[in-house]
């Protein structure tokens, strides 16, 4: 009997994929660094295979992030207010739009601008859910 992937394994895998893509690394390149095949990297990213602690530490070193990065926003984490359901968040962060948004956001060096962009996106998200429906046009004014 084949068991389905655990939510945490899926989340950790999606964070591995997100960081790998943000750095512009292929699965093959990451696999080479780990001494494994790209197929094994694929299984980790999908959550099909669980990543062991020492392997996750090695991945964090290769991807230049603290090991806690892989658990940020995970199901059951102590975040005050989750931005989305874990599966929805994982799906978005693995989408082309999610990756493009994350890459673009990371290029913003000014902390104030980053906060304003975050506030804008949160405002747009709140206005879409306020009426219980999605809007196609939303305007927001920010002081200059």
PDB file of C-alpha atoms in Angstrom:
ATOM      1  CA  UNK A   1       0.000   0.000   0.000  1.00  0.00           C
ATOM      2  CA  UNK A   2       1.490   3.297  -1.113  1.00  0.00           C
ATOM      3  CA  UNK A   3       1.086   6.146   1.317  1.00  0.00           C
ATOM      4  CA  UNK A   4       0.456   9.703   0.212  1.00  0.00           C
ATOM      5  CA  UNK A   5       2.950  12.506   0.877  1.00  0.00           C
ATOM      6  CA  UNK A   6       2.805  14.242   4.254  1.00  0.00           C
ATOM      7  CA  UNK A   7       1.788  17.943   4.254  1.00  0.00           C
ATOM      8  CA  UNK A   8       5.106  18.971   5.831  1.00  0.00           C
ATOM      9  CA  UNK A   9       7.091  16.966   3.252  1.00  0.00           C
ATOM     10  CA  UNK A  10       5.136  18.664   0.458  1.00  0.00           C
ATOM     11  CA  UNK A  11       5.731  22.088   1.996  1.00  0.00           C
ATOM     12  CA  UNK A  12       9.467  21.510   2.514  1.00  0.00           C
ATOM     13  CA  UNK A  13       9.724  20.219  -1.056  1.00  0.00           C
ATOM     14  CA  UNK A  14       7.925  23.243  -2.452  1.00  0.00           C
ATOM     15  CA  UNK A  15      10.288  25.541  -0.547  1.00  0.00           C
ATOM     16  CA  UNK A  16      13.295  23.648  -1.945  1.00  0.00           C
ATOM     17  CA  UNK A  17      11.889  24.106  -5.452  1.00  0.00           C
ATOM     18  CA  UNK A  18      11.101  27.788  -4.885  1.00  0.00           C
ATOM     19  CA  UNK A  19      14.601  28.587  -3.650  1.00  0.00           C
ATOM     20  CA  UNK A  20      16.253  26.489  -6.374  1.00  0.00           C
ATOM     21  CA  UNK A  21      14.279  28.260  -9.103  1.00  0.00           C
ATOM     22  CA  UNK A  22      14.909  31.678  -7.547  1.00  0.00           C
ATOM     23  CA  UNK A  23      18.635  30.964  -7.767  1.00  0.00           C
ATOM     24  CA  UNK A  24      18.289  29.770 -11.359  1.00  0.00           C
ATOM     25  CA  UNK A  25      19.529  26.248 -10.591  1.00  0.00           C
ATOM     26  CA  UNK A  26      18.309  23.207 -12.479  1.00  0.00           C
ATOM     27  CA  UNK A  27      17.268  20.040 -10.662  1.00  0.00           C
ATOM     28  CA  UNK A  28      20.270  18.364 -12.268  1.00  0.00           C
ATOM     29  CA  UNK A  29      22.679  21.003 -10.919  1.00  0.00           C
ATOM     30  CA  UNK A  30      21.255  20.716  -7.390  1.00  0.00           C
ATOM     31  CA  UNK A  31      21.370  16.928  -7.656  1.00  0.00           C
ATOM     32  CA  UNK A  32      25.030  17.073  -8.702  1.00  0.00           C
ATOM     33  CA  UNK A  33      25.823  19.181  -5.648  1.00  0.00           C
ATOM     34  CA  UNK A  34      24.057  16.655  -3.435  1.00  0.00           C
ATOM     35  CA  UNK A  35      25.456  13.593  -5.201  1.00  0.00           C
ATOM     36  CA  UNK A  36      21.992  12.395  -6.259  1.00  0.00           C
ATOM     37  CA  UNK A  37      20.008  12.232  -9.500  1.00  0.00           C
ATOM     38  CA  UNK A  38      17.703  14.990 -10.710  1.00  0.00           C
ATOM     39  CA  UNK A  39      14.862  12.457 -10.358  1.00  0.00           C
ATOM     40  CA  UNK A  40      15.555  12.257  -6.624  1.00  0.00           C
ATOM     41  CA  UNK A  41      15.513  16.073  -6.406  1.00  0.00           C
ATOM     42  CA  UNK A  42      12.160  15.953  -8.224  1.00  0.00           C
ATOM     43  CA  UNK A  43      10.796  13.499  -5.640  1.00  0.00           C
ATOM     44  CA  UNK A  44      11.973  15.735  -2.795  1.00  0.00           C
ATOM     45  CA  UNK A  45      10.352  18.783  -4.390  1.00  0.00           C
ATOM     46  CA  UNK A  46       7.031  16.980  -4.839  1.00  0.00           C
ATOM     47  CA  UNK A  47       7.141  15.620  -1.294  1.00  0.00           C
ATOM     48  CA  UNK A  48       7.058  12.066  -2.645  1.00  0.00           C
ATOM     49  CA  UNK A  49      10.277  11.247  -0.791  1.00  0.00           C
ATOM     50  CA  UNK A  50      11.054  12.654   2.630  1.00  0.00           C
ATOM     51  CA  UNK A  51      14.247  14.694   2.981  1.00  0.00           C
ATOM     52  CA  UNK A  52      16.436  13.508   5.857  1.00  0.00           C
ATOM     53  CA  UNK A  53      17.862  15.997   8.348  1.00  0.00           C
ATOM     54  CA  UNK A  54      21.473  15.808   7.130  1.00  0.00           C
ATOM     55  CA  UNK A  55      20.370  16.034   3.502  1.00  0.00           C
ATOM     56  CA  UNK A  56      18.178  19.060   4.292  1.00  0.00           C
ATOM     57  CA  UNK A  57      21.159  20.708   6.007  1.00  0.00           C
ATOM     58  CA  UNK A  58      23.254  20.100   2.878  1.00  0.00           C
ATOM     59  CA  UNK A  59      20.466  21.515   0.680  1.00  0.00           C
ATOM     60  CA  UNK A  60      20.262  24.623   2.877  1.00  0.00           C
ATOM     61  CA  UNK A  61      24.012  25.153   2.433  1.00  0.00           C
ATOM     62  CA  UNK A  62      23.847  24.730  -1.355  1.00  0.00           C
ATOM     63  CA  UNK A  63      20.820  27.038  -1.622  1.00  0.00           C
ATOM     64  CA  UNK A  64      22.353  29.545   0.815  1.00  0.00           C
ATOM     65  CA  UNK A  65      19.451  29.711   3.271  1.00  0.00           C
ATOM     66  CA  UNK A  66      19.026  28.859   6.940  1.00  0.00           C
ATOM     67  CA  UNK A  67      17.444  25.445   7.405  1.00  0.00           C
ATOM     68  CA  UNK A  68      14.393  27.086   9.025  1.00  0.00           C
ATOM     69  CA  UNK A  69      13.577  28.635   5.617  1.00  0.00           C
ATOM     70  CA  UNK A  70      12.122  25.308   4.497  1.00  0.00           C
ATOM     71  CA  UNK A  71       9.578  25.313   7.333  1.00  0.00           C
ATOM     72  CA  UNK A  72       8.413  28.949   7.115  1.00  0.00           C
ATOM     73  CA  UNK A  73       4.649  29.044   6.595  1.00  0.00           C
ATOM     74  CA  UNK A  74       4.353  25.293   7.022  1.00  0.00           C
ATOM     75  CA  UNK A  75       1.123  23.625   8.134  1.00  0.00           C
ATOM     76  CA  UNK A  76       0.808  23.964  11.893  1.00  0.00           C
ATOM     77  CA  UNK A  77       3.507  26.623  12.213  1.00  0.00           C
ATOM     78  CA  UNK A  78       3.175  29.353  14.821  1.00  0.00           C
ATOM     79  CA  UNK A  79       2.530  32.147  12.314  1.00  0.00           C
ATOM     80  CA  UNK A  80       0.105  34.694  13.767  1.00  0.00           C
ATOM     81  CA  UNK A  81      -2.125  34.797  10.727  1.00  0.00           C
ATOM     82  CA  UNK A  82      -1.542  32.548   7.749  1.00  0.00           C
ATOM     83  CA  UNK A  83      -1.844  34.387   4.444  1.00  0.00           C
ATOM     84  CA  UNK A  84      -3.426  31.407   2.726  1.00  0.00           C
ATOM     85  CA  UNK A  85      -4.110  27.730   3.205  1.00  0.00           C
ATOM     86  CA  UNK A  86      -0.816  25.839   2.987  1.00  0.00           C
ATOM     87  CA  UNK A  87      -1.785  24.007  -0.194  1.00  0.00           C
ATOM     88  CA  UNK A  88      -2.910  27.263  -1.820  1.00  0.00           C
ATOM     89  CA  UNK A  89       0.287  29.014  -0.738  1.00  0.00           C
ATOM     90  CA  UNK A  90       2.454  26.147  -1.975  1.00  0.00           C
ATOM     91  CA  UNK A  91       0.636  26.074  -5.300  1.00  0.00           C
ATOM     92  CA  UNK A  92       1.097  29.813  -5.754  1.00  0.00           C
ATOM     93  CA  UNK A  93       4.768  29.772  -4.790  1.00  0.00           C
ATOM     94  CA  UNK A  94       5.351  26.981  -7.297  1.00  0.00           C
ATOM     95  CA  UNK A  95       3.541  28.830 -10.099  1.00  0.00           C
ATOM     96  CA  UNK A  96       5.326  30.963 -12.689  1.00  0.00           C
ATOM     97  CA  UNK A  97       3.559  34.046 -11.308  1.00  0.00           C
ATOM     98  CA  UNK A  98       4.548  33.261  -7.728  1.00  0.00           C
ATOM     99  CA  UNK A  99       8.168  32.745  -8.640  1.00  0.00           C
ATOM    100  CA  UNK A 100       8.228  35.887 -10.811  1.00  0.00           C
ATOM    101  CA  UNK A 101       6.648  37.930  -8.005  1.00  0.00           C
ATOM    102  CA  UNK A 102       9.126  36.594  -5.441  1.00  0.00           C
ATOM    103  CA  UNK A 103      12.084  37.276  -7.740  1.00  0.00           C
ATOM    104  CA  UNK A 104      10.908  40.814  -8.482  1.00  0.00           C
ATOM    105  CA  UNK A 105      10.237  41.501  -4.798  1.00  0.00           C
ATOM    106  CA  UNK A 106      13.735  40.301  -3.866  1.00  0.00           C
ATOM    107  CA  UNK A 107      15.268  42.880  -6.203  1.00  0.00           C
ATOM    108  CA  UNK A 108      13.719  45.754  -4.224  1.00  0.00           C
ATOM    109  CA  UNK A 109      16.513  46.981  -1.972  1.00  0.00           C
ATOM    110  CA  UNK A 110      14.709  49.784  -0.106  1.00  0.00           C
ATOM    111  CA  UNK A 111      13.008  48.362   3.019  1.00  0.00           C
ATOM    112  CA  UNK A 112      10.339  51.093   2.966  1.00  0.00           C
ATOM    113  CA  UNK A 113       9.430  50.299  -0.624  1.00  0.00           C
ATOM    114  CA  UNK A 114       9.246  46.581   0.197  1.00  0.00           C
ATOM    115  CA  UNK A 115       6.872  47.317   3.095  1.00  0.00           C
ATOM    116  CA  UNK A 116       4.709  49.506   0.830  1.00  0.00           C
ATOM    117  CA  UNK A 117       4.547  46.817  -1.841  1.00  0.00           C
ATOM    118  CA  UNK A 118       3.537  44.286   0.813  1.00  0.00           C
ATOM    119  CA  UNK A 119       0.864  46.664   2.148  1.00  0.00           C
ATOM    120  CA  UNK A 120      -0.435  47.213  -1.384  1.00  0.00           C
ATOM    121  CA  UNK A 121      -0.682  43.494  -2.112  1.00  0.00           C
ATOM    122  CA  UNK A 122      -2.376  42.855   1.248  1.00  0.00           C
ATOM    123  CA  UNK A 123      -4.810  45.696   0.542  1.00  0.00           C
ATOM    124  CA  UNK A 124      -5.642  44.262  -2.870  1.00  0.00           C
ATOM    125  CA  UNK A 125      -6.151  40.823  -1.346  1.00  0.00           C
ATOM    126  CA  UNK A 126      -8.420  42.238   1.356  1.00  0.00           C
ATOM    127  CA  UNK A 127     -10.512  44.179  -1.163  1.00  0.00           C
ATOM    128  CA  UNK A 128     -10.994  41.016  -3.225  1.00  0.00           C
ATOM    129  CA  UNK A 129     -12.288  39.060  -0.243  1.00  0.00           C
ATOM    130  CA  UNK A 130     -14.306  41.847   1.410  1.00  0.00           C
ATOM    131  CA  UNK A 131     -17.273  41.254  -0.861  1.00  0.00           C
ATOM    132  CA  UNK A 132     -16.673  37.541  -1.054  1.00  0.00           C
ATOM    133  CA  UNK A 133     -15.821  37.829  -4.735  1.00  0.00           C
ATOM    134  CA  UNK A 134     -12.835  38.477  -6.913  1.00  0.00           C
ATOM    135  CA  UNK A 135     -12.566  41.843  -8.599  1.00  0.00           C
ATOM    136  CA  UNK A 136     -10.941  42.403 -11.945  1.00  0.00           C
ATOM    137  CA  UNK A 137     -10.043  46.030 -11.341  1.00  0.00           C
ATOM    138  CA  UNK A 138      -8.798  47.434  -8.077  1.00  0.00           C
ATOM    139  CA  UNK A 139      -7.300  50.819  -7.485  1.00  0.00           C
ATOM    140  CA  UNK A 140      -5.246  51.767  -4.504  1.00  0.00           C
ATOM    141  CA  UNK A 141      -3.720  55.129  -3.802  1.00  0.00           C
ATOM    142  CA  UNK A 142      -0.457  55.380  -1.964  1.00  0.00           C
ATOM    143  CA  UNK A 143       0.955  58.646  -0.682  1.00  0.00           C
ATOM    144  CA  UNK A 144       4.043  59.727  -2.600  1.00  0.00           C
TER     145      UNK A 144
END
